[in-house]
PDB file of N, CA and C in Angstrom:
ATOM      1  N   MET I  84      -1.768  10.413  10.578  1.00  0.00           N
ATOM      2  CA  MET I  84      -1.116   9.996   9.359  1.00  0.00           C
ATOM      3  C   MET I  84      -1.574  10.929   8.251  1.00  0.00           C
ATOM      4  N   GLU I  85      -0.624  11.385   7.462  1.00  0.00           N
ATOM      5  CA  GLU I  85      -0.932  12.261   6.343  1.00  0.00           C
ATOM      6  C   GLU I  85      -0.379  11.640   5.071  1.00  0.00           C
ATOM      7  N   ILE I  86      -1.160  11.638   4.014  1.00  0.00           N
ATOM      8  CA  ILE I  86      -0.717  11.084   2.742  1.00  0.00           C
ATOM      9  C   ILE I  86      -0.742  12.197   1.716  1.00  0.00           C
ATOM     10  N   GLU I  87       0.402  12.438   1.114  1.00  0.00           N
ATOM     11  CA  GLU I  87       0.512  13.483   0.098  1.00  0.00           C
ATOM     12  C   GLU I  87       0.763  12.808  -1.237  1.00  0.00           C
ATOM     13  N   TYR I  88      -0.138  12.995  -2.187  1.00  0.00           N
ATOM     14  CA  TYR I  88       0.014  12.391  -3.510  1.00  0.00           C
ATOM     15  C   TYR I  88       0.852  13.294  -4.395  1.00  0.00           C
ATOM     16  N   LYS I  89       1.766  12.708  -5.137  1.00  0.00           N
ATOM     17  CA  LYS I  89       2.543  13.445  -6.132  1.00  0.00           C
ATOM     18  C   LYS I  89       2.581  12.607  -7.400  1.00  0.00           C
ATOM     19  N   ASN I  90       2.491  13.251  -8.545  1.00  0.00           N
ATOM     20  CA  ASN I  90       2.511  12.536  -9.830  1.00  0.00           C
ATOM     21  C   ASN I  90       1.532  11.375  -9.792  1.00  0.00           C
ATOM     22  N   THR I  91       0.295  11.630  -9.459  1.00  0.00           N
ATOM     23  CA  THR I  91      -0.617  10.594  -9.016  1.00  0.00           C
ATOM     24  C   THR I  91      -0.760   9.345  -9.869  1.00  0.00           C
ATOM     25  N   VAL I  92      -1.080   9.436 -11.112  1.00  0.00           N
ATOM     26  CA  VAL I  92      -1.338   8.202 -11.849  1.00  0.00           C
ATOM     27  C   VAL I  92      -0.103   7.800 -12.638  1.00  0.00           C
ATOM     28  N   LYS I  93       0.378   6.614 -12.388  1.00  0.00           N
ATOM     29  CA  LYS I  93       1.537   6.073 -13.089  1.00  0.00           C
ATOM     30  C   LYS I  93       1.066   5.015 -14.076  1.00  0.00           C
ATOM     31  N   ASP I  94       1.930   4.693 -15.014  1.00  0.00           N
ATOM     32  CA  ASP I  94       1.621   3.649 -15.986  1.00  0.00           C
ATOM     33  C   ASP I  94       1.495   2.315 -15.259  1.00  0.00           C
ATOM     34  N   ILE I  95       0.378   1.631 -15.471  1.00  0.00           N
ATOM     35  CA  ILE I  95       0.165   0.343 -14.817  1.00  0.00           C
ATOM     36  C   ILE I  95       0.778  -0.751 -15.681  1.00  0.00           C
ATOM     37  N   SER I  96       1.623  -1.546 -15.069  1.00  0.00           N
ATOM     38  CA  SER I  96       2.240  -2.665 -15.773  1.00  0.00           C
ATOM     39  C   SER I  96       2.094  -3.908 -14.920  1.00  0.00           C
ATOM     40  N   GLU I  97       2.683  -4.994 -15.350  1.00  0.00           N
ATOM     41  CA  GLU I  97       2.588  -6.230 -14.566  1.00  0.00           C
ATOM     42  C   GLU I  97       3.292  -6.105 -13.220  1.00  0.00           C
ATOM     43  N   SER I  98       4.161  -5.126 -13.082  1.00  0.00           N
ATOM     44  CA  SER I  98       4.924  -4.986 -11.841  1.00  0.00           C
ATOM     45  C   SER I  98       4.257  -4.027 -10.851  1.00  0.00           C
ATOM     46  N   ILE I  99       2.973  -3.726 -11.037  1.00  0.00           N
ATOM     47  CA  ILE I  99       2.303  -2.800 -10.118  1.00  0.00           C
ATOM     48  C   ILE I  99       2.340  -3.304  -8.678  1.00  0.00           C
ATOM     49  N   TYR I 100       2.232  -4.589  -8.494  1.00  0.00           N
ATOM     50  CA  TYR I 100       2.177  -5.130  -7.136  1.00  0.00           C
ATOM     51  C   TYR I 100       3.559  -5.572  -6.692  1.00  0.00           C
ATOM     52  N   GLN I 101       4.346  -4.619  -6.218  1.00  0.00           N
ATOM     53  CA  GLN I 101       5.636  -4.894  -5.613  1.00  0.00           C
ATOM     54  C   GLN I 101       5.560  -4.374  -4.193  1.00  0.00           C
ATOM     55  N   VAL I 102       6.229  -5.035  -3.282  1.00  0.00           N
ATOM     56  CA  VAL I 102       6.215  -4.584  -1.893  1.00  0.00           C
ATOM     57  C   VAL I 102       6.707  -3.148  -1.850  1.00  0.00           C
ATOM     58  N   GLY I 103       5.965  -2.309  -1.173  1.00  0.00           N
ATOM     59  CA  GLY I 103       6.302  -0.906  -1.062  1.00  0.00           C
ATOM     60  C   GLY I 103       5.539  -0.016  -2.013  1.00  0.00           C
ATOM     61  N   ASN I 104       4.910  -0.586  -3.046  1.00  0.00           N
ATOM     62  CA  ASN I 104       4.089   0.230  -3.946  1.00  0.00           C
ATOM     63  C   ASN I 104       2.854   0.719  -3.204  1.00  0.00           C
ATOM     64  N   VAL I 105       2.400   1.891  -3.583  1.00  0.00           N
ATOM     65  CA  VAL I 105       1.127   2.405  -3.084  1.00  0.00           C
ATOM     66  C   VAL I 105       0.195   2.465  -4.286  1.00  0.00           C
ATOM     67  N   ILE I 106      -0.973   1.903  -4.114  1.00  0.00           N
ATOM     68  CA  ILE I 106      -1.967   1.936  -5.185  1.00  0.00           C
ATOM     69  C   ILE I 106      -3.171   2.731  -4.705  1.00  0.00           C
ATOM     70  N   SER I 107      -3.902   3.265  -5.654  1.00  0.00           N
ATOM     71  CA  SER I 107      -5.152   3.942  -5.353  1.00  0.00           C
ATOM     72  C   SER I 107      -6.271   3.037  -5.828  1.00  0.00           C
ATOM     73  N   ARG I 108      -7.152   2.723  -4.936  1.00  0.00           N
ATOM     74  CA  ARG I 108      -8.301   1.882  -5.262  1.00  0.00           C
ATOM     75  C   ARG I 108      -9.543   2.682  -4.920  1.00  0.00           C
ATOM     76  N   PHE I 109     -10.238   3.142  -5.971  1.00  0.00           N
ATOM     77  CA  PHE I 109     -11.447   3.933  -5.801  1.00  0.00           C
ATOM     78  C   PHE I 109     -11.211   5.131  -4.878  1.00  0.00           C
ATOM     79  N   GLY I 110     -10.040   5.752  -5.019  1.00  0.00           N
ATOM     80  CA  GLY I 110      -9.723   6.961  -4.262  1.00  0.00           C
ATOM     81  C   GLY I 110      -9.076   6.736  -2.910  1.00  0.00           C
ATOM     82  N   SER I 111      -8.955   5.500  -2.461  1.00  0.00           N
ATOM     83  CA  SER I 111      -8.309   5.208  -1.181  1.00  0.00           C
ATOM     84  C   SER I 111      -6.906   4.648  -1.423  1.00  0.00           C
ATOM     85  N   PRO I 112      -5.924   5.046  -0.603  1.00  0.00           N
ATOM     86  CA  PRO I 112      -4.553   4.557  -0.783  1.00  0.00           C
ATOM     87  C   PRO I 112      -4.319   3.223  -0.072  1.00  0.00           C
ATOM     88  N   PHE I 113      -3.653   2.301  -0.763  1.00  0.00           N
ATOM     89  CA  PHE I 113      -3.308   1.000  -0.192  1.00  0.00           C
ATOM     90  C   PHE I 113      -1.822   0.734  -0.404  1.00  0.00           C
ATOM     91  N   LEU I 114      -1.177   0.225   0.617  1.00  0.00           N
ATOM     92  CA  LEU I 114       0.222  -0.159   0.546  1.00  0.00           C
ATOM     93  C   LEU I 114       0.317  -1.649   0.250  1.00  0.00           C
ATOM     94  N   VAL I 115       1.171  -2.024  -0.694  1.00  0.00           N
ATOM     95  CA  VAL I 115       1.443  -3.440  -0.941  1.00  0.00           C
ATOM     96  C   VAL I 115       2.527  -3.833   0.058  1.00  0.00           C
ATOM     97  N   ALA I 116       2.196  -4.719   0.990  1.00  0.00           N
ATOM     98  CA  ALA I 116       3.088  -5.041   2.096  1.00  0.00           C
ATOM     99  C   ALA I 116       3.439  -6.521   2.132  1.00  0.00           C
ATOM    100  N   GLY I 117       4.589  -6.813   2.716  1.00  0.00           N
ATOM    101  CA  GLY I 117       5.025  -8.187   2.939  1.00  0.00           C
ATOM    102  C   GLY I 117       5.544  -8.319   4.353  1.00  0.00           C
ATOM    103  N   ASP I 118       5.516  -9.519   4.874  1.00  0.00           N
ATOM    104  CA  ASP I 118       6.038  -9.727   6.227  1.00  0.00           C
ATOM    105  C   ASP I 118       7.249 -10.660   6.190  1.00  0.00           C
ATOM    106  N   ASN I 119       7.845 -10.870   7.343  1.00  0.00           N
ATOM    107  CA  ASN I 119       9.053 -11.709   7.436  1.00  0.00           C
ATOM    108  C   ASN I 119       8.782 -13.167   7.122  1.00  0.00           C
ATOM    109  N   ALA I 120       7.542 -13.599   7.207  1.00  0.00           N
ATOM    110  CA  ALA I 120       7.198 -14.995   6.935  1.00  0.00           C
ATOM    111  C   ALA I 120       6.988 -15.247   5.441  1.00  0.00           C
ATOM    112  N   GLY I 121       7.045 -14.185   4.619  1.00  0.00           N
ATOM    113  CA  GLY I 121       6.899 -14.354   3.186  1.00  0.00           C
ATOM    114  C   GLY I 121       5.478 -14.241   2.675  1.00  0.00           C
ATOM    115  N   TYR I 122       4.605 -13.625   3.444  1.00  0.00           N
ATOM    116  CA  TYR I 122       3.222 -13.423   3.018  1.00  0.00           C
ATOM    117  C   TYR I 122       3.014 -11.967   2.608  1.00  0.00           C
ATOM    118  N   TYR I 123       2.031 -11.738   1.727  1.00  0.00           N
ATOM    119  CA  TYR I 123       1.781 -10.415   1.182  1.00  0.00           C
ATOM    120  C   TYR I 123       0.328 -10.020   1.371  1.00  0.00           C
ATOM    121  N   CYS I 124       0.087  -8.709   1.484  1.00  0.00           N
ATOM    122  CA  CYS I 124      -1.266  -8.211   1.679  1.00  0.00           C
ATOM    123  C   CYS I 124      -1.336  -6.746   1.267  1.00  0.00           C
ATOM    124  N   PHE I 125      -2.565  -6.212   1.226  1.00  0.00           N
ATOM    125  CA  PHE I 125      -2.793  -4.786   1.032  1.00  0.00           C
ATOM    126  C   PHE I 125      -3.123  -4.193   2.398  1.00  0.00           C
ATOM    127  N   VAL I 126      -2.519  -3.049   2.703  1.00  0.00           N
ATOM    128  CA  VAL I 126      -2.818  -2.326   3.930  1.00  0.00           C
ATOM    129  C   VAL I 126      -3.516  -1.023   3.544  1.00  0.00           C
ATOM    130  N   ASP I 127      -4.694  -0.807   4.102  1.00  0.00           N
ATOM    131  CA  ASP I 127      -5.451   0.413   3.841  1.00  0.00           C
ATOM    132  C   ASP I 127      -4.797   1.553   4.616  1.00  0.00           C
ATOM    133  N   LEU I 128      -4.193   2.509   3.908  1.00  0.00           N
ATOM    134  CA  LEU I 128      -3.474   3.587   4.575  1.00  0.00           C
ATOM    135  C   LEU I 128      -4.401   4.637   5.175  1.00  0.00           C
ATOM    136  N   SER I 129      -5.675   4.609   4.824  1.00  0.00           N
ATOM    137  CA  SER I 129      -6.594   5.576   5.416  1.00  0.00           C
ATOM    138  C   SER I 129      -6.951   5.216   6.857  1.00  0.00           C
ATOM    139  N   ASN I 130      -6.838   3.923   7.206  1.00  0.00           N
ATOM    140  CA  ASN I 130      -7.154   3.526   8.586  1.00  0.00           C
ATOM    141  C   ASN I 130      -6.126   2.575   9.198  1.00  0.00           C
ATOM    142  N   GLY I 131      -5.098   2.164   8.432  1.00  0.00           N
ATOM    143  CA  GLY I 131      -4.033   1.320   8.954  1.00  0.00           C
ATOM    144  C   GLY I 131      -4.387  -0.153   9.080  1.00  0.00           C
ATOM    145  N   ARG I 132      -5.513  -0.567   8.548  1.00  0.00           N
ATOM    146  CA  ARG I 132      -5.941  -1.967   8.669  1.00  0.00           C
ATOM    147  C   ARG I 132      -5.482  -2.807   7.485  1.00  0.00           C
ATOM    148  N   ILE I 133      -5.217  -4.070   7.766  1.00  0.00           N
ATOM    149  CA  ILE I 133      -4.879  -5.012   6.698  1.00  0.00           C
ATOM    150  C   ILE I 133      -6.169  -5.315   5.949  1.00  0.00           C
ATOM    151  N   PHE I 134      -6.145  -5.124   4.630  1.00  0.00           N
ATOM    152  CA  PHE I 134      -7.346  -5.186   3.812  1.00  0.00           C
ATOM    153  C   PHE I 134      -7.606  -6.577   3.232  1.00  0.00           C
ATOM    154  N   THR I 135      -6.558  -7.382   3.061  1.00  0.00           N
ATOM    155  CA  THR I 135      -6.696  -8.699   2.440  1.00  0.00           C
ATOM    156  C   THR I 135      -6.126  -9.772   3.363  1.00  0.00           C
ATOM    157  N   PRO I 136      -6.493 -11.020   3.143  1.00  0.00           N
ATOM    158  CA  PRO I 136      -5.837 -12.110   3.871  1.00  0.00           C
ATOM    159  C   PRO I 136      -4.386 -12.233   3.417  1.00  0.00           C
ATOM    160  N   ASP I 137      -3.571 -12.949   4.180  1.00  0.00           N
ATOM    161  CA  ASP I 137      -2.185 -13.207   3.786  1.00  0.00           C
ATOM    162  C   ASP I 137      -2.157 -14.048   2.518  1.00  0.00           C
ATOM    163  N   CYS I 138      -1.326 -13.653   1.567  1.00  0.00           N
ATOM    164  CA  CYS I 138      -1.169 -14.386   0.309  1.00  0.00           C
ATOM    165  C   CYS I 138       0.270 -14.894   0.218  1.00  0.00           C
ATOM    166  N   ALA I 139       0.432 -16.105  -0.295  1.00  0.00           N
ATOM    167  CA  ALA I 139       1.747 -16.741  -0.355  1.00  0.00           C
ATOM    168  C   ALA I 139       2.703 -16.043  -1.323  1.00  0.00           C
ATOM    169  N   ASP I 140       2.171 -15.363  -2.344  1.00  0.00           N
ATOM    170  CA  ASP I 140       3.047 -14.606  -3.243  1.00  0.00           C
ATOM    171  C   ASP I 140       2.283 -13.431  -3.850  1.00  0.00           C
ATOM    172  N   LEU I 141       3.024 -12.535  -4.477  1.00  0.00           N
ATOM    173  CA  LEU I 141       2.415 -11.334  -5.048  1.00  0.00           C
ATOM    174  C   LEU I 141       1.470 -11.648  -6.198  1.00  0.00           C
ATOM    175  N   LYS I 142       1.746 -12.714  -6.924  1.00  0.00           N
ATOM    176  CA  LYS I 142       0.880 -13.096  -8.038  1.00  0.00           C
ATOM    177  C   LYS I 142      -0.516 -13.447  -7.529  1.00  0.00           C
ATOM    178  N   ILE I 143      -0.589 -14.191  -6.434  1.00  0.00           N
ATOM    179  CA  ILE I 143      -1.892 -14.538  -5.842  1.00  0.00           C
ATOM    180  C   ILE I 143      -2.594 -13.271  -5.371  1.00  0.00           C
ATOM    181  N   LEU I 144      -1.858 -12.381  -4.722  1.00  0.00           N
ATOM    182  CA  LEU I 144      -2.444 -11.124  -4.257  1.00  0.00           C
ATOM    183  C   LEU I 144      -3.037 -10.347  -5.430  1.00  0.00           C
ATOM    184  N   ALA I 145      -2.284 -10.247  -6.515  1.00  0.00           N
ATOM    185  CA  ALA I 145      -2.745  -9.505  -7.692  1.00  0.00           C
ATOM    186  C   ALA I 145      -3.946 -10.177  -8.358  1.00  0.00           C
ATOM    187  N   GLU I 146      -3.883 -11.490  -8.526  1.00  0.00           N
ATOM    188  CA  GLU I 146      -4.954 -12.198  -9.224  1.00  0.00           C
ATOM    189  C   GLU I 146      -6.238 -12.280  -8.416  1.00  0.00           C
ATOM    190  N   ASP I 147      -6.112 -12.497  -7.113  1.00  0.00           N
ATOM    191  CA  ASP I 147      -7.304 -12.709  -6.291  1.00  0.00           C
ATOM    192  C   ASP I 147      -7.891 -11.432  -5.690  1.00  0.00           C
ATOM    193  N   TYR I 148      -7.077 -10.382  -5.515  1.00  0.00           N
ATOM    194  CA  TYR I 148      -7.558  -9.203  -4.793  1.00  0.00           C
ATOM    195  C   TYR I 148      -7.373  -7.889  -5.537  1.00  0.00           C
ATOM    196  N   SER I 149      -6.942  -7.945  -6.785  1.00  0.00           N
ATOM    197  CA  SER I 149      -6.803  -6.698  -7.540  1.00  0.00           C
ATOM    198  C   SER I 149      -8.158  -6.263  -8.069  1.00  0.00           C
ATOM    199  N   SER I 150      -8.224  -5.036  -8.518  1.00  0.00           N
ATOM    200  CA  SER I 150      -9.463  -4.483  -9.042  1.00  0.00           C
ATOM    201  C   SER I 150      -9.145  -3.685 -10.295  1.00  0.00           C
ATOM    202  N   VAL I 151     -10.106  -3.579 -11.177  1.00  0.00           N
ATOM    203  CA  VAL I 151      -9.929  -2.813 -12.407  1.00  0.00           C
ATOM    204  C   VAL I 151      -9.597  -1.359 -12.088  1.00  0.00           C
ATOM    205  N   GLY I 152     -10.084  -0.853 -10.978  1.00  0.00           N
ATOM    206  CA  GLY I 152      -9.857   0.547 -10.603  1.00  0.00           C
ATOM    207  C   GLY I 152      -8.510   0.829  -9.965  1.00  0.00           C
ATOM    208  N   ASP I 153      -7.674  -0.178  -9.758  1.00  0.00           N
ATOM    209  CA  ASP I 153      -6.379   0.031  -9.109  1.00  0.00           C
ATOM    210  C   ASP I 153      -5.452   0.850  -9.989  1.00  0.00           C
ATOM    211  N   LYS I 154      -4.809   1.854  -9.401  1.00  0.00           N
ATOM    212  CA  LYS I 154      -3.840   2.671 -10.111  1.00  0.00           C
ATOM    213  C   LYS I 154      -2.612   2.828  -9.233  1.00  0.00           C
ATOM    214  N   LEU I 155      -1.444   2.667  -9.824  1.00  0.00           N
ATOM    215  CA  LEU I 155      -0.197   2.865  -9.108  1.00  0.00           C
ATOM    216  C   LEU I 155       0.014   4.354  -8.896  1.00  0.00           C
ATOM    217  N   VAL I 156       0.279   4.749  -7.653  1.00  0.00           N
ATOM    218  CA  VAL I 156       0.512   6.155  -7.353  1.00  0.00           C
ATOM    219  C   VAL I 156       1.835   6.320  -6.623  1.00  0.00           C
ATOM    220  N   LYS I 157       2.368   7.504  -6.722  1.00  0.00           N
ATOM    221  CA  LYS I 157       3.552   7.852  -5.948  1.00  0.00           C
ATOM    222  C   LYS I 157       3.033   8.668  -4.773  1.00  0.00           C
ATOM    223  N   ALA I 158       3.325   8.237  -3.570  1.00  0.00           N
ATOM    224  CA  ALA I 158       2.808   8.923  -2.398  1.00  0.00           C
ATOM    225  C   ALA I 158       3.915   9.101  -1.375  1.00  0.00           C
ATOM    226  N   LYS I 159       3.859  10.198  -0.685  1.00  0.00           N
ATOM    227  CA  LYS I 159       4.783  10.451   0.416  1.00  0.00           C
ATOM    228  C   LYS I 159       4.003  10.203   1.695  1.00  0.00           C
ATOM    229  N   LEU I 160       4.446   9.264   2.486  1.00  0.00           N
ATOM    230  CA  LEU I 160       3.763   8.897   3.716  1.00  0.00           C
ATOM    231  C   LEU I 160       4.522   9.496   4.887  1.00  0.00           C
ATOM    232  N   ILE I 161       3.845  10.276   5.691  1.00  0.00           N
ATOM    233  CA  ILE I 161       4.443  10.890   6.866  1.00  0.00           C
ATOM    234  C   ILE I 161       3.807  10.246   8.090  1.00  0.00           C
ATOM    235  N   VAL I 162       4.616   9.658   8.942  1.00  0.00           N
ATOM    236  CA  VAL I 162       4.121   8.995  10.144  1.00  0.00           C
ATOM    237  C   VAL I 162       4.666   9.719  11.362  1.00  0.00           C
ATOM    238  N   ASP I 163       3.792  10.234  12.198  1.00  0.00           N
ATOM    239  CA  ASP I 163       4.185  10.847  13.459  1.00  0.00           C
ATOM    240  C   ASP I 163       4.001   9.808  14.550  1.00  0.00           C
ATOM    241  N   TYR I 164       4.987   9.666  15.397  1.00  0.00           N
ATOM    242  CA  TYR I 164       4.899   8.658  16.445  1.00  0.00           C
ATOM    243  C   TYR I 164       5.488   9.205  17.736  1.00  0.00           C
ATOM    244  N   LYS I 165       5.153   8.550  18.817  1.00  0.00           N
ATOM    245  CA  LYS I 165       5.640   8.940  20.129  1.00  0.00           C
ATOM    246  C   LYS I 165       6.043   7.678  20.876  1.00  0.00           C
ATOM    247  N   LEU I 166       7.299   7.566  21.232  1.00  0.00           N
ATOM    248  CA  LEU I 166       7.808   6.426  21.982  1.00  0.00           C
ATOM    249  C   LEU I 166       8.454   6.894  23.276  1.00  0.00           C
ATOM    250  N   ASP I 167       8.120   6.277  24.380  1.00  0.00           N
ATOM    251  CA  ASP I 167       8.727   6.581  25.685  1.00  0.00           C
ATOM    252  C   ASP I 167       8.728   8.073  26.006  1.00  0.00           C
ATOM    253  N   GLY I 168       7.631   8.744  25.700  1.00  0.00           N
ATOM    254  CA  GLY I 168       7.526  10.152  26.035  1.00  0.00           C
ATOM    255  C   GLY I 168       8.150  11.097  25.035  1.00  0.00           C
ATOM    256  N   GLY I 169       8.890  10.573  24.061  1.00  0.00           N
ATOM    257  CA  GLY I 169       9.519  11.435  23.053  1.00  0.00           C
ATOM    258  C   GLY I 169       8.613  11.606  21.867  1.00  0.00           C
ATOM    259  N   THR I 170       8.982  12.483  20.981  1.00  0.00           N
ATOM    260  CA  THR I 170       8.229  12.656  19.750  1.00  0.00           C
ATOM    261  C   THR I 170       9.153  12.458  18.587  1.00  0.00           C
ATOM    262  N   GLY I 171       8.573  12.101  17.470  1.00  0.00           N
ATOM    263  CA  GLY I 171       9.391  11.896  16.272  1.00  0.00           C
ATOM    264  C   GLY I 171       8.585  12.136  15.039  1.00  0.00           C
ATOM    265  N   ASN I 172       9.297  12.320  13.958  1.00  0.00           N
ATOM    266  CA  ASN I 172       8.668  12.494  12.658  1.00  0.00           C
ATOM    267  C   ASN I 172       9.495  11.724  11.675  1.00  0.00           C
ATOM    268  N   ASP I 173       8.910  10.702  11.077  1.00  0.00           N
ATOM    269  CA  ASP I 173       9.647   9.812  10.184  1.00  0.00           C
ATOM    270  C   ASP I 173       9.039   9.895   8.804  1.00  0.00           C
ATOM    271  N   ASN I 174       9.823  10.168   7.783  1.00  0.00           N
ATOM    272  CA  ASN I 174       9.315  10.222   6.414  1.00  0.00           C
ATOM    273  C   ASN I 174       9.508   8.913   5.742  1.00  0.00           C
TER     274      ASN I 174
END
């Protein structure tokens, strides 16, 4: 997995925690993610692990698990994968 930062620091507003946003927390990239059941969490993009417990809404995620050091960043995520012997590159 490769993460390329562009226009790194964005203006932080109340809408920083939207599904699909990437934030920088103390230099590490985190994806704000949601699942089909309606729960939200932070995913650590440096190792692919879920960083927080499931939260019922984004407000809970922001209030209980945000940090003063969080910054909204624009990042291009490149995922290389291999399925059934084939190769792929998905941006």
